[in-house]
Amino acid sequence: MRIRSITCFLPLQASVDDNALQNLGNFAIQARQTFESAGFSVQTVRLATTPFSSLALSEVDAMVDLACAMEGAARKAGFEYLSLGPAFPENLAPYAYIPEMLAATQSLFLGGVITTQEGCVSPRAVHRCAQIIHQVAALSADGFTNLRFAALANVPAGAPFFPAAYHRASTRGFALALEAADLAVQAFMEARDLASGRQRLVDAIEGNAHRLSDVARRLANTHHQTFMGLDFTLAPFPQTERSIGTALERMGVPAVGYHGSLAAAAILADTLDQARFPRAGFCGLMFPLLEDHTLAQRAAQGYLSIKDLLLFSTVCGTGLDTVPLSEDTSVEQIDALLFDLAALSLRLGKPLTARLMPVPGKRRGEFTSFDFPYFANSRVLGVEAEPLGELLSGEQDIPIRRGAHSAT
């Protein structure tokens, strides 16, 4: 297990506050050193702000200038990645800024919300996010820029995983995004039965969480920061022994995607729910296709489809993440897929995201060729969709109440 990110949260202003950024960067450097001294590997330190869309900047050039200035200042302060948060359906204009902001930067992450605070799917926001994904795919030869954009459904502030991270408070704070799929692999590989494997996992999570929280609270007290919690989502890394797919197969699923996978995912998510620790963000299972060796392999073998991944989200997941799509995937097909995700998040009362990556030059069934150490290449997936009919594709928000059976 390692810390994927120490994510710091900062209120955003219309002009860059170099002193505030440098002070927070100094804290992040100290935090990294302190966690590493305590025996935890730290992959990155990241900065998330209040949403860019909350600023009174009505011109795209001004927003692009701010994004570039913030990226430069964040890098200078020691942050590897920066999130300026999402655009919201209440004000649709900022969605149009996102492609140009991404094109002008290299380490900036952004989002677009597709559900309203009143519990509605916003077809207009869905369509704008679909357009963004389609447009951004052409910004690089391999479609890689879409790694830095996600459609968000029902996602609250304070999640430390990118690209979902954004801030709402007026004070500074930090949270930890944890890469912990290997804990599940180890727990079930060494287990004599399912019950003992589940208990091993709970013990491993709580033991690490106790140590992490102790260090975090000391840092918070010393540096006058707010510790916002741990996101113990079982995030993977593209190695077999650090794969959530491997964990499911260690539990007894012959291959992820076969029937039984959903049950194993639900059991694993339920096990995680039993662990006690200060929570932030998703705290669930993550199925990022290209970031997980076994998932990428099973998709390449034809066992895993987009529908399977969306189905897993009903019991545990964080949505659709790093999913490679055919270059000829249309805006209307992405529309339909995002519509499903938004409706699912509202009906189940849970946060979900979609980070979709149409790959230029690649058709369904062809292999991706990303040269990125955090990716495992796989086959491009197809979207089983056609344009939605007029009743679903209108512009009026669509209320979807949480089911009576959903968890509170």
mmCIF file of C-alpha atoms in Angstrom:
data_model
loop_
_atom_site.group_PDB
_atom_site.id
_atom_site.type_symbol
_atom_site.label_atom_id
_atom_site.label_comp_id
_atom_site.label_asym_id
_atom_site.label_seq_id
_atom_site.Cartn_x
_atom_site.Cartn_y
_atom_site.Cartn_z
ATOM 1 C CA MET A 1 0.000 0.000 0.000
ATOM 2 C CA ARG A 2 1.148 3.510 -0.696
ATOM 3 C CA ILE A 3 -0.195 7.039 -0.696
ATOM 4 C CA ARG A 4 -1.284 7.842 -4.254
ATOM 5 C CA SER A 5 -1.611 11.502 -3.356
ATOM 6 C CA ILE A 6 -1.378 13.940 -0.511
ATOM 7 C CA THR A 7 -4.054 16.276 -1.847
ATOM 8 C CA CYS A 8 -4.082 19.801 -0.446
ATOM 9 C CA PHE A 9 -7.189 21.975 -0.741
ATOM 10 C CA LEU A 10 -7.093 25.736 -1.208
ATOM 11 C CA PRO A 11 -9.709 28.434 -1.929
ATOM 12 C CA LEU A 12 -9.248 29.821 -5.455
ATOM 13 C CA GLN A 13 -9.010 33.518 -6.219
ATOM 14 C CA ALA A 14 -9.249 35.429 -9.482
ATOM 15 C CA SER A 15 -5.515 36.169 -9.260
ATOM 16 C CA VAL A 16 -2.718 33.884 -8.137
ATOM 17 C CA ASP A 17 -1.714 34.208 -4.485
ATOM 18 C CA ASP A 18 1.938 33.143 -4.686
ATOM 19 C CA ASN A 19 2.503 33.378 -0.938
ATOM 20 C CA ALA A 20 -0.471 31.168 -0.087
ATOM 21 C CA LEU A 21 0.590 28.622 -2.694
ATOM 22 C CA GLN A 22 4.185 28.585 -1.516
ATOM 23 C CA ASN A 23 3.143 28.180 2.112
ATOM 24 C CA LEU A 24 0.877 25.285 1.212
ATOM 25 C CA GLY A 25 3.617 23.809 -0.964
ATOM 26 C CA ASN A 26 6.039 23.953 1.970
ATOM 27 C CA PHE A 27 3.477 22.091 4.052
ATOM 28 C CA ALA A 28 3.033 19.471 1.319
ATOM 29 C CA ILE A 29 6.799 18.898 1.147
ATOM 30 C CA GLN A 30 6.963 18.534 4.919
ATOM 31 C CA ALA A 31 3.980 16.180 4.888
ATOM 32 C CA ARG A 32 5.581 14.012 2.224
ATOM 33 C CA GLN A 33 8.797 13.736 4.183
ATOM 34 C CA THR A 34 6.917 12.955 7.397
ATOM 35 C CA PHE A 35 4.806 10.182 5.859
ATOM 36 C CA GLU A 36 7.844 8.677 4.157
ATOM 37 C CA SER A 37 9.761 8.750 7.431
ATOM 38 C CA ALA A 38 6.837 6.841 8.958
ATOM 39 C CA GLY A 39 7.258 4.123 6.317
ATOM 40 C CA PHE A 40 4.692 5.164 3.695
ATOM 41 C CA SER A 41 5.648 5.684 0.065
ATOM 42 C CA VAL A 42 4.147 8.842 -1.442
ATOM 43 C CA GLN A 43 3.596 8.932 -5.201
ATOM 44 C CA THR A 44 2.495 12.568 -5.640
ATOM 45 C CA VAL A 45 1.468 15.755 -3.898
ATOM 46 C CA ARG A 46 -1.458 17.531 -5.531
ATOM 47 C CA LEU A 47 -3.445 20.725 -5.187
ATOM 48 C CA ALA A 48 -7.217 21.103 -5.560
ATOM 49 C CA THR A 49 -9.078 24.389 -5.364
ATOM 50 C CA THR A 50 -12.581 25.731 -5.209
ATOM 51 C CA PRO A 51 -14.140 25.374 -8.685
ATOM 52 C CA PHE A 52 -12.861 27.662 -11.433
ATOM 53 C CA SER A 53 -16.480 28.079 -12.504
ATOM 54 C CA SER A 54 -17.233 29.988 -9.287
ATOM 55 C CA LEU A 55 -15.059 32.914 -10.365
ATOM 56 C CA ALA A 56 -16.556 35.936 -12.047
ATOM 57 C CA LEU A 57 -14.461 35.489 -15.203
ATOM 58 C CA SER A 58 -16.653 35.557 -18.275
ATOM 59 C CA GLU A 59 -14.000 35.433 -21.001
ATOM 60 C CA VAL A 60 -12.259 32.243 -22.056
ATOM 61 C CA ASP A 61 -8.910 34.027 -22.499
ATOM 62 C CA ALA A 62 -8.990 35.237 -18.889
ATOM 63 C CA MET A 63 -9.779 31.729 -17.666
ATOM 64 C CA VAL A 64 -6.994 30.198 -19.755
ATOM 65 C CA ASP A 65 -4.553 32.798 -18.436
ATOM 66 C CA LEU A 66 -5.551 31.984 -14.859
ATOM 67 C CA ALA A 67 -5.200 28.248 -15.497
ATOM 68 C CA CYS A 68 -1.695 28.705 -16.895
ATOM 69 C CA ALA A 69 -0.665 31.011 -14.069
ATOM 70 C CA MET A 70 -2.034 28.644 -11.433
ATOM 71 C CA GLU A 71 -0.314 25.658 -13.036
ATOM 72 C CA GLY A 72 3.018 27.476 -13.080
ATOM 73 C CA ALA A 73 2.679 28.673 -9.498
ATOM 74 C CA ALA A 74 1.578 25.220 -8.284
ATOM 75 C CA ARG A 75 4.568 23.573 -9.940
ATOM 76 C CA LYS A 76 6.896 26.155 -8.437
ATOM 77 C CA ALA A 77 5.410 25.386 -5.016
ATOM 78 C CA GLY A 78 6.123 21.663 -5.509
ATOM 79 C CA PHE A 79 2.743 20.268 -6.598
ATOM 80 C CA GLU A 80 2.867 17.739 -9.430
ATOM 81 C CA TYR A 81 -0.799 18.105 -10.402
ATOM 82 C CA LEU A 82 -3.480 20.758 -10.055
ATOM 83 C CA SER A 83 -7.270 20.501 -10.112
ATOM 84 C CA LEU A 84 -9.348 23.647 -10.622
ATOM 85 C CA GLY A 85 -12.544 21.694 -10.035
ATOM 86 C CA PRO A 86 -15.639 21.296 -12.205
ATOM 87 C CA ALA A 87 -18.206 23.355 -14.047
ATOM 88 C CA PHE A 88 -21.784 22.991 -12.766
ATOM 89 C CA PRO A 89 -25.146 22.764 -14.571
ATOM 90 C CA GLU A 90 -26.376 25.936 -12.891
ATOM 91 C CA ASN A 91 -24.039 27.921 -15.172
ATOM 92 C CA LEU A 92 -23.328 26.210 -18.469
ATOM 93 C CA ALA A 93 -20.913 28.797 -19.911
ATOM 94 C CA PRO A 94 -17.747 27.493 -18.138
ATOM 95 C CA TYR A 95 -18.056 24.063 -19.809
ATOM 96 C CA ALA A 96 -16.995 25.757 -23.045
ATOM 97 C CA TYR A 97 -13.741 26.955 -21.430
ATOM 98 C CA ILE A 98 -12.540 23.468 -20.504
ATOM 99 C CA PRO A 99 -11.036 22.277 -23.828
ATOM 100 C CA GLU A 100 -8.954 25.432 -24.185
ATOM 101 C CA MET A 101 -7.828 25.295 -20.557
ATOM 102 C CA LEU A 102 -6.685 21.695 -21.027
ATOM 103 C CA ALA A 103 -5.004 22.484 -24.340
ATOM 104 C CA ALA A 104 -2.970 25.277 -22.748
ATOM 105 C CA THR A 105 -1.728 23.218 -19.791
ATOM 106 C CA GLN A 106 -0.011 19.911 -19.028
ATOM 107 C CA SER A 107 -0.807 19.034 -15.430
ATOM 108 C CA LEU A 108 -4.221 20.676 -14.967
ATOM 109 C CA PHE A 109 -7.299 18.548 -14.209
ATOM 110 C CA LEU A 110 -10.913 19.690 -14.668
ATOM 111 C CA GLY A 111 -14.401 18.256 -14.414
ATOM 112 C CA GLY A 112 -17.946 18.784 -15.546
ATOM 113 C CA VAL A 113 -20.897 17.972 -13.280
ATOM 114 C CA ILE A 114 -23.854 16.228 -14.966
ATOM 115 C CA THR A 115 -26.305 16.121 -12.038
ATOM 116 C CA THR A 116 -27.908 19.026 -10.183
ATOM 117 C CA GLN A 117 -28.013 19.760 -6.474
ATOM 118 C CA GLU A 118 -31.764 19.121 -6.624
ATOM 119 C CA GLY A 119 -31.232 15.510 -7.689
ATOM 120 C CA CYS A 120 -31.780 15.822 -11.433
ATOM 121 C CA VAL A 121 -29.927 14.653 -14.496
ATOM 122 C CA SER A 122 -29.004 17.716 -16.539
ATOM 123 C CA PRO A 123 -29.221 16.712 -20.231
ATOM 124 C CA ARG A 124 -27.584 19.984 -21.229
ATOM 125 C CA ALA A 125 -24.602 19.349 -18.942
ATOM 126 C CA VAL A 126 -24.437 15.730 -20.108
ATOM 127 C CA HIS A 127 -24.256 16.904 -23.700
ATOM 128 C CA ARG A 128 -21.589 19.491 -22.949
ATOM 129 C CA CYS A 129 -19.432 16.903 -21.203
ATOM 130 C CA ALA A 130 -19.849 14.543 -24.157
ATOM 131 C CA GLN A 131 -18.758 17.338 -26.480
ATOM 132 C CA ILE A 132 -15.734 18.072 -24.274
ATOM 133 C CA ILE A 133 -14.624 14.410 -24.294
ATOM 134 C CA HIS A 134 -15.032 14.235 -28.066
ATOM 135 C CA GLN A 135 -13.190 17.508 -28.668
ATOM 136 C CA VAL A 136 -10.379 16.922 -26.161
ATOM 137 C CA ALA A 137 -9.588 13.519 -27.713
ATOM 138 C CA ALA A 138 -8.080 15.345 -30.691
ATOM 139 C CA LEU A 139 -5.705 17.478 -28.601
ATOM 140 C CA SER A 140 -3.041 14.755 -28.596
ATOM 141 C CA ALA A 141 -2.168 11.994 -31.035
ATOM 142 C CA ASP A 142 -3.108 9.269 -28.552
ATOM 143 C CA GLY A 143 -6.128 10.917 -26.903
ATOM 144 C CA PHE A 144 -4.225 11.170 -23.635
ATOM 145 C CA THR A 145 -5.544 14.629 -22.683
ATOM 146 C CA ASN A 146 -8.860 13.082 -21.609
ATOM 147 C CA LEU A 147 -6.967 11.632 -18.643
ATOM 148 C CA ARG A 148 -7.318 15.134 -17.210
ATOM 149 C CA PHE A 149 -11.089 15.480 -17.545
ATOM 150 C CA ALA A 150 -14.015 13.659 -15.947
ATOM 151 C CA ALA A 151 -17.778 13.933 -15.926
ATOM 152 C CA LEU A 152 -18.950 13.949 -12.303
ATOM 153 C CA ALA A 153 -22.282 12.709 -11.019
ATOM 154 C CA ASN A 154 -23.280 13.324 -7.410
ATOM 155 C CA VAL A 155 -19.646 13.827 -6.337
ATOM 156 C CA PRO A 156 -19.203 15.997 -3.220
ATOM 157 C CA ALA A 157 -16.262 18.264 -2.489
ATOM 158 C CA GLY A 158 -13.267 16.957 -0.592
ATOM 159 C CA ALA A 159 -12.473 13.790 -2.555
ATOM 160 C CA PRO A 160 -8.660 13.588 -2.856
ATOM 161 C CA PHE A 161 -8.560 11.463 -6.041
ATOM 162 C CA PHE A 162 -8.133 13.342 -9.317
ATOM 163 C CA PRO A 163 -9.884 14.371 -11.501
ATOM 164 C CA ALA A 164 -12.814 14.456 -9.041
ATOM 165 C CA ALA A 165 -11.075 16.648 -6.452
ATOM 166 C CA TYR A 166 -12.415 20.099 -5.631
ATOM 167 C CA HIS A 167 -12.849 22.273 -2.539
ATOM 168 C CA ARG A 168 -15.807 24.101 -1.021
ATOM 169 C CA ALA A 169 -14.541 25.433 2.327
ATOM 170 C CA SER A 170 -12.962 28.820 2.947
ATOM 171 C CA THR A 171 -10.052 27.264 4.860
ATOM 172 C CA ARG A 172 -7.128 25.093 3.783
ATOM 173 C CA GLY A 173 -6.956 21.360 4.372
ATOM 174 C CA PHE A 174 -5.603 18.051 3.106
ATOM 175 C CA ALA A 175 -6.718 14.472 2.564
ATOM 176 C CA LEU A 176 -4.997 11.283 1.465
ATOM 177 C CA ALA A 177 -5.820 9.245 -1.641
ATOM 178 C CA LEU A 178 -4.575 5.710 -1.030
ATOM 179 C CA GLU A 179 -3.429 3.069 -3.502
ATOM 180 C CA ALA A 180 -4.425 -0.049 -1.601
ATOM 181 C CA ALA A 181 -5.559 -2.792 -3.996
ATOM 182 C CA ASP A 182 -2.538 -4.843 -2.942
ATOM 183 C CA LEU A 183 -3.961 -5.138 0.592
ATOM 184 C CA ALA A 184 -6.952 -7.001 -0.857
ATOM 185 C CA VAL A 185 -4.728 -9.216 -3.021
ATOM 186 C CA GLN A 186 -2.616 -10.182 -0.017
ATOM 187 C CA ALA A 187 -5.604 -10.702 2.277
ATOM 188 C CA PHE A 188 -7.301 -13.244 0.011
ATOM 189 C CA MET A 189 -4.148 -14.889 -1.312
ATOM 190 C CA GLU A 190 -3.225 -15.961 2.221
ATOM 191 C CA ALA A 191 -6.765 -16.689 3.462
ATOM 192 C CA ARG A 192 -7.984 -20.162 4.458
ATOM 193 C CA ASP A 193 -11.578 -19.132 3.689
ATOM 194 C CA LEU A 194 -13.601 -16.091 2.635
ATOM 195 C CA ALA A 195 -14.387 -14.961 6.174
ATOM 196 C CA SER A 196 -10.755 -14.992 7.260
ATOM 197 C CA GLY A 197 -9.751 -13.130 4.091
ATOM 198 C CA ARG A 198 -12.309 -10.429 4.788
ATOM 199 C CA GLN A 199 -11.089 -10.071 8.356
ATOM 200 C CA ARG A 200 -7.491 -9.885 7.178
ATOM 201 C CA LEU A 201 -8.445 -7.033 4.876
ATOM 202 C CA VAL A 202 -10.322 -5.118 7.587
ATOM 203 C CA ASP A 203 -7.362 -5.538 9.949
ATOM 204 C CA ALA A 204 -4.899 -4.360 7.294
ATOM 205 C CA ILE A 205 -6.982 -1.297 6.443
ATOM 206 C CA GLU A 206 -7.575 -0.314 10.050
ATOM 207 C CA GLY A 207 -3.920 -0.876 11.002
ATOM 208 C CA ASN A 208 -2.633 1.310 8.180
ATOM 209 C CA ALA A 209 -5.400 3.878 8.702
ATOM 210 C CA HIS A 210 -4.514 4.224 12.379
ATOM 211 C CA ARG A 211 -0.866 4.949 11.549
ATOM 212 C CA LEU A 212 -1.749 7.302 8.703
ATOM 213 C CA SER A 213 -4.280 9.212 10.787
ATOM 214 C CA ASP A 214 -1.854 9.660 13.664
ATOM 215 C CA VAL A 215 0.740 11.181 11.338
ATOM 216 C CA ALA A 216 -1.885 13.329 9.578
ATOM 217 C CA ARG A 217 -3.304 14.722 12.817
ATOM 218 C CA ARG A 218 0.151 15.654 14.089
ATOM 219 C CA LEU A 219 0.852 17.445 10.821
ATOM 220 C CA ALA A 220 -2.501 19.216 10.973
ATOM 221 C CA ASN A 221 -1.897 20.434 14.521
ATOM 222 C CA THR A 222 1.658 21.557 13.839
ATOM 223 C CA HIS A 223 0.905 23.373 10.590
ATOM 224 C CA HIS A 224 -2.622 24.639 11.370
ATOM 225 C CA GLN A 225 -4.244 22.628 8.594
ATOM 226 C CA THR A 226 -7.518 20.702 8.546
ATOM 227 C CA PHE A 227 -7.108 16.943 8.148
ATOM 228 C CA MET A 228 -10.081 15.979 5.985
ATOM 229 C CA GLY A 229 -9.685 12.196 6.089
ATOM 230 C CA LEU A 230 -8.568 9.114 4.158
ATOM 231 C CA ASP A 231 -9.952 7.897 0.859
ATOM 232 C CA PHE A 232 -9.225 4.187 1.267
ATOM 233 C CA THR A 233 -10.559 3.376 -2.171
ATOM 234 C CA LEU A 234 -8.788 0.182 -3.225
ATOM 235 C CA ALA A 235 -7.052 1.889 -6.126
ATOM 236 C CA PRO A 236 -4.754 -0.300 -8.246
ATOM 237 C CA PHE A 237 -1.446 -0.001 -10.064
ATOM 238 C CA PRO A 238 -0.647 -1.751 -13.377
ATOM 239 C CA GLN A 239 1.025 -4.773 -11.787
ATOM 240 C CA THR A 240 -0.608 -8.140 -11.136
ATOM 241 C CA GLU A 241 -0.002 -8.056 -7.393
ATOM 242 C CA ARG A 242 -1.462 -4.528 -7.093
ATOM 243 C CA SER A 243 -4.632 -5.095 -9.109
ATOM 244 C CA ILE A 244 -8.230 -4.988 -7.958
ATOM 245 C CA GLY A 245 -8.938 -7.494 -10.712
ATOM 246 C CA THR A 246 -6.392 -9.867 -9.195
ATOM 247 C CA ALA A 247 -8.058 -9.431 -5.795
ATOM 248 C CA LEU A 248 -11.440 -10.497 -7.222
ATOM 249 C CA GLU A 249 -9.849 -13.517 -8.837
ATOM 250 C CA ARG A 250 -8.076 -14.448 -5.605
ATOM 251 C CA MET A 251 -11.545 -14.501 -4.042
ATOM 252 C CA GLY A 252 -12.587 -17.193 -6.492
ATOM 253 C CA VAL A 253 -13.767 -15.497 -9.704
ATOM 254 C CA PRO A 254 -12.208 -17.468 -12.617
ATOM 255 C CA ALA A 255 -11.800 -14.270 -14.663
ATOM 256 C CA VAL A 256 -13.090 -10.771 -13.968
ATOM 257 C CA GLY A 257 -16.113 -10.253 -16.178
ATOM 258 C CA TYR A 258 -17.514 -13.753 -15.689
ATOM 259 C CA HIS A 259 -20.632 -14.144 -13.581
ATOM 260 C CA GLY A 260 -19.641 -14.073 -9.949
ATOM 261 C CA SER A 261 -17.577 -10.932 -10.475
ATOM 262 C CA LEU A 262 -20.425 -8.708 -9.295
ATOM 263 C CA ALA A 263 -20.860 -10.745 -6.119
ATOM 264 C CA ALA A 264 -17.136 -10.661 -5.389
ATOM 265 C CA ALA A 265 -17.055 -6.892 -5.920
ATOM 266 C CA ALA A 266 -20.039 -6.430 -3.589
ATOM 267 C CA ILE A 267 -18.391 -8.604 -0.912
ATOM 268 C CA LEU A 268 -15.166 -6.655 -1.206
ATOM 269 C CA ALA A 269 -16.977 -3.320 -0.985
ATOM 270 C CA ASP A 270 -18.959 -4.521 2.036
ATOM 271 C CA THR A 271 -15.711 -5.573 3.691
ATOM 272 C CA LEU A 272 -14.260 -2.129 3.140
ATOM 273 C CA ASP A 273 -17.398 -0.583 4.665
ATOM 274 C CA GLN A 274 -16.737 -2.512 7.886
ATOM 275 C CA ALA A 275 -13.337 -0.908 8.436
ATOM 276 C CA ARG A 276 -13.250 2.060 10.790
ATOM 277 C CA PHE A 277 -11.234 5.132 9.845
ATOM 278 C CA PRO A 278 -11.785 8.863 9.140
ATOM 279 C CA ARG A 279 -13.334 8.840 5.667
ATOM 280 C CA ALA A 280 -13.018 11.226 2.747
ATOM 281 C CA GLY A 281 -14.002 10.892 -0.877
ATOM 282 C CA PHE A 282 -15.222 7.619 -2.396
ATOM 283 C CA CYS A 283 -13.904 4.923 -0.013
ATOM 284 C CA GLY A 284 -14.951 2.158 -2.402
ATOM 285 C CA LEU A 285 -13.540 0.033 -5.190
ATOM 286 C CA MET A 286 -11.963 1.604 -8.224
ATOM 287 C CA PHE A 287 -11.988 -0.126 -11.626
ATOM 288 C CA PRO A 288 -9.750 2.110 -13.787
ATOM 289 C CA LEU A 289 -9.333 -0.141 -16.796
ATOM 290 C CA LEU A 290 -6.001 1.137 -18.076
ATOM 291 C CA GLU A 291 -4.494 1.530 -14.597
ATOM 292 C CA ASP A 292 -5.088 -2.094 -13.593
ATOM 293 C CA HIS A 293 -3.058 -4.946 -15.118
ATOM 294 C CA THR A 294 -5.673 -7.671 -14.700
ATOM 295 C CA LEU A 295 -8.630 -5.530 -15.767
ATOM 296 C CA ALA A 296 -6.737 -4.420 -18.870
ATOM 297 C CA GLN A 297 -5.895 -8.035 -19.658
ATOM 298 C CA ARG A 298 -9.460 -9.276 -19.198
ATOM 299 C CA ALA A 299 -10.829 -6.471 -21.367
ATOM 300 C CA ALA A 300 -8.286 -7.384 -24.047
ATOM 301 C CA GLN A 301 -9.487 -10.994 -23.842
ATOM 302 C CA GLY A 302 -13.091 -9.885 -24.317
ATOM 303 C CA TYR A 303 -14.326 -10.724 -20.806
ATOM 304 C CA LEU A 304 -14.944 -7.122 -19.709
ATOM 305 C CA SER A 305 -17.184 -4.594 -21.433
ATOM 306 C CA ILE A 306 -18.289 -1.068 -20.579
ATOM 307 C CA LYS A 307 -21.628 -2.489 -19.465
ATOM 308 C CA ASP A 308 -19.808 -4.805 -17.044
ATOM 309 C CA LEU A 309 -17.873 -1.905 -15.550
ATOM 310 C CA LEU A 310 -21.048 0.137 -15.189
ATOM 311 C CA LEU A 311 -22.752 -2.854 -13.563
ATOM 312 C CA PHE A 312 -19.939 -3.137 -11.005
ATOM 313 C CA SER A 313 -20.572 0.514 -10.118
ATOM 314 C CA THR A 314 -24.002 -0.445 -8.784
ATOM 315 C CA VAL A 315 -22.467 -2.327 -5.868
ATOM 316 C CA CYS A 316 -19.131 -0.711 -5.252
ATOM 317 C CA GLY A 317 -17.385 1.240 -7.946
ATOM 318 C CA THR A 318 -16.543 4.834 -8.660
ATOM 319 C CA GLY A 319 -17.897 4.724 -12.204
ATOM 320 C CA LEU A 320 -16.080 4.395 -15.529
ATOM 321 C CA ASP A 321 -12.418 5.290 -15.320
ATOM 322 C CA THR A 322 -9.664 5.386 -17.977
ATOM 323 C CA VAL A 323 -11.819 3.507 -20.481
ATOM 324 C CA PRO A 324 -10.376 3.527 -24.038
ATOM 325 C CA LEU A 325 -12.993 4.111 -26.740
ATOM 326 C CA SER A 326 -12.927 3.812 -30.499
ATOM 327 C CA GLU A 327 -11.979 6.956 -32.434
ATOM 328 C CA ASP A 328 -15.350 6.900 -34.193
ATOM 329 C CA THR A 329 -17.325 7.089 -30.946
ATOM 330 C CA SER A 330 -19.821 9.903 -31.504
ATOM 331 C CA VAL A 331 -20.901 12.684 -29.171
ATOM 332 C CA GLU A 332 -24.375 11.114 -29.151
ATOM 333 C CA GLN A 333 -23.011 7.743 -28.023
ATOM 334 C CA ILE A 334 -21.064 9.381 -25.211
ATOM 335 C CA ASP A 335 -24.248 11.297 -24.338
ATOM 336 C CA ALA A 336 -26.156 8.057 -23.824
ATOM 337 C CA LEU A 337 -23.378 6.521 -21.713
ATOM 338 C CA LEU A 338 -23.109 9.585 -19.460
ATOM 339 C CA PHE A 339 -26.893 9.657 -19.146
ATOM 340 C CA ASP A 340 -26.790 6.104 -17.763
ATOM 341 C CA LEU A 341 -24.062 7.035 -15.304
ATOM 342 C CA ALA A 342 -25.905 10.122 -14.065
ATOM 343 C CA ALA A 343 -29.179 8.247 -13.586
ATOM 344 C CA LEU A 344 -27.405 5.432 -11.758
ATOM 345 C CA SER A 345 -25.684 7.830 -9.358
ATOM 346 C CA LEU A 346 -28.962 9.528 -8.446
ATOM 347 C CA ARG A 347 -31.049 6.373 -8.124
ATOM 348 C CA LEU A 348 -28.442 4.729 -5.880
ATOM 349 C CA GLY A 349 -27.480 7.929 -4.065
ATOM 350 C CA LYS A 350 -23.758 7.520 -4.703
ATOM 351 C CA PRO A 351 -20.932 9.462 -6.390
ATOM 352 C CA LEU A 352 -19.842 8.230 -9.813
ATOM 353 C CA THR A 353 -17.449 9.567 -12.429
ATOM 354 C CA ALA A 354 -16.675 8.919 -16.076
ATOM 355 C CA ARG A 355 -13.191 9.383 -17.505
ATOM 356 C CA LEU A 356 -13.551 8.235 -21.094
ATOM 357 C CA MET A 357 -10.708 8.227 -23.609
ATOM 358 C CA PRO A 358 -11.534 8.057 -27.324
ATOM 359 C CA VAL A 359 -8.241 7.062 -28.980
ATOM 360 C CA PRO A 360 -7.419 8.685 -32.348
ATOM 361 C CA GLY A 361 -6.499 6.166 -35.008
ATOM 362 C CA LYS A 362 -7.844 3.193 -33.047
ATOM 363 C CA ARG A 363 -10.976 1.190 -33.752
ATOM 364 C CA ARG A 364 -12.884 -1.192 -31.550
ATOM 365 C CA GLY A 365 -10.798 -4.279 -30.750
ATOM 366 C CA GLU A 366 -7.433 -2.707 -31.573
ATOM 367 C CA PHE A 367 -4.751 -2.385 -28.912
ATOM 368 C CA THR A 368 -3.885 0.923 -27.293
ATOM 369 C CA SER A 369 -0.252 2.030 -27.362
ATOM 370 C CA PHE A 370 0.069 4.473 -24.483
ATOM 371 C CA ASP A 371 3.637 5.107 -23.318
ATOM 372 C CA PHE A 372 2.808 5.911 -19.705
ATOM 373 C CA PRO A 373 4.195 4.091 -16.642
ATOM 374 C CA TYR A 374 0.831 4.163 -14.854
ATOM 375 C CA PHE A 375 -1.073 2.481 -17.711
ATOM 376 C CA ALA A 376 -1.423 -1.107 -18.843
ATOM 377 C CA ASN A 377 -2.422 -1.196 -22.505
ATOM 378 C CA SER A 378 -5.598 -2.992 -23.518
ATOM 379 C CA ARG A 379 -8.066 -3.257 -26.377
ATOM 380 C CA VAL A 380 -10.272 -0.345 -27.377
ATOM 381 C CA LEU A 381 -13.888 -0.855 -26.306
ATOM 382 C CA GLY A 382 -17.022 -0.024 -28.221
ATOM 383 C CA VAL A 383 -20.028 1.889 -26.894
ATOM 384 C CA GLU A 384 -23.296 0.056 -27.494
ATOM 385 C CA ALA A 385 -25.419 3.122 -28.118
ATOM 386 C CA GLU A 386 -27.303 5.142 -30.697
ATOM 387 C CA PRO A 387 -28.595 8.723 -30.370
ATOM 388 C CA LEU A 388 -31.271 9.067 -27.688
ATOM 389 C CA GLY A 389 -34.833 9.916 -28.710
ATOM 390 C CA GLU A 390 -36.290 13.352 -28.165
ATOM 391 C CA LEU A 391 -37.991 12.587 -24.835
ATOM 392 C CA LEU A 392 -34.637 11.766 -23.241
ATOM 393 C CA SER A 393 -32.550 14.239 -25.168
ATOM 394 C CA GLY A 394 -34.494 17.389 -24.333
ATOM 395 C CA GLU A 395 -33.120 20.293 -22.328
ATOM 396 C CA GLN A 396 -35.263 20.038 -19.209
ATOM 397 C CA ASP A 397 -33.648 18.641 -16.058
ATOM 398 C CA ILE A 398 -34.905 15.176 -15.192
ATOM 399 C CA PRO A 399 -35.509 14.414 -11.482
ATOM 400 C CA ILE A 400 -34.573 10.918 -10.305
ATOM 401 C CA ARG A 401 -35.231 10.136 -6.668
ATOM 402 C CA ARG A 402 -33.045 7.798 -4.702
ATOM 403 C CA GLY A 403 -34.620 4.371 -4.423
ATOM 404 C CA ALA A 404 -36.195 3.411 -1.111
ATOM 405 C CA HIS A 405 -33.779 0.478 -0.960
ATOM 406 C CA SER A 406 -30.655 2.653 -1.277
ATOM 407 C CA ALA A 407 -28.295 3.077 1.629
ATOM 408 C CA THR A 408 -28.592 6.249 3.675
#
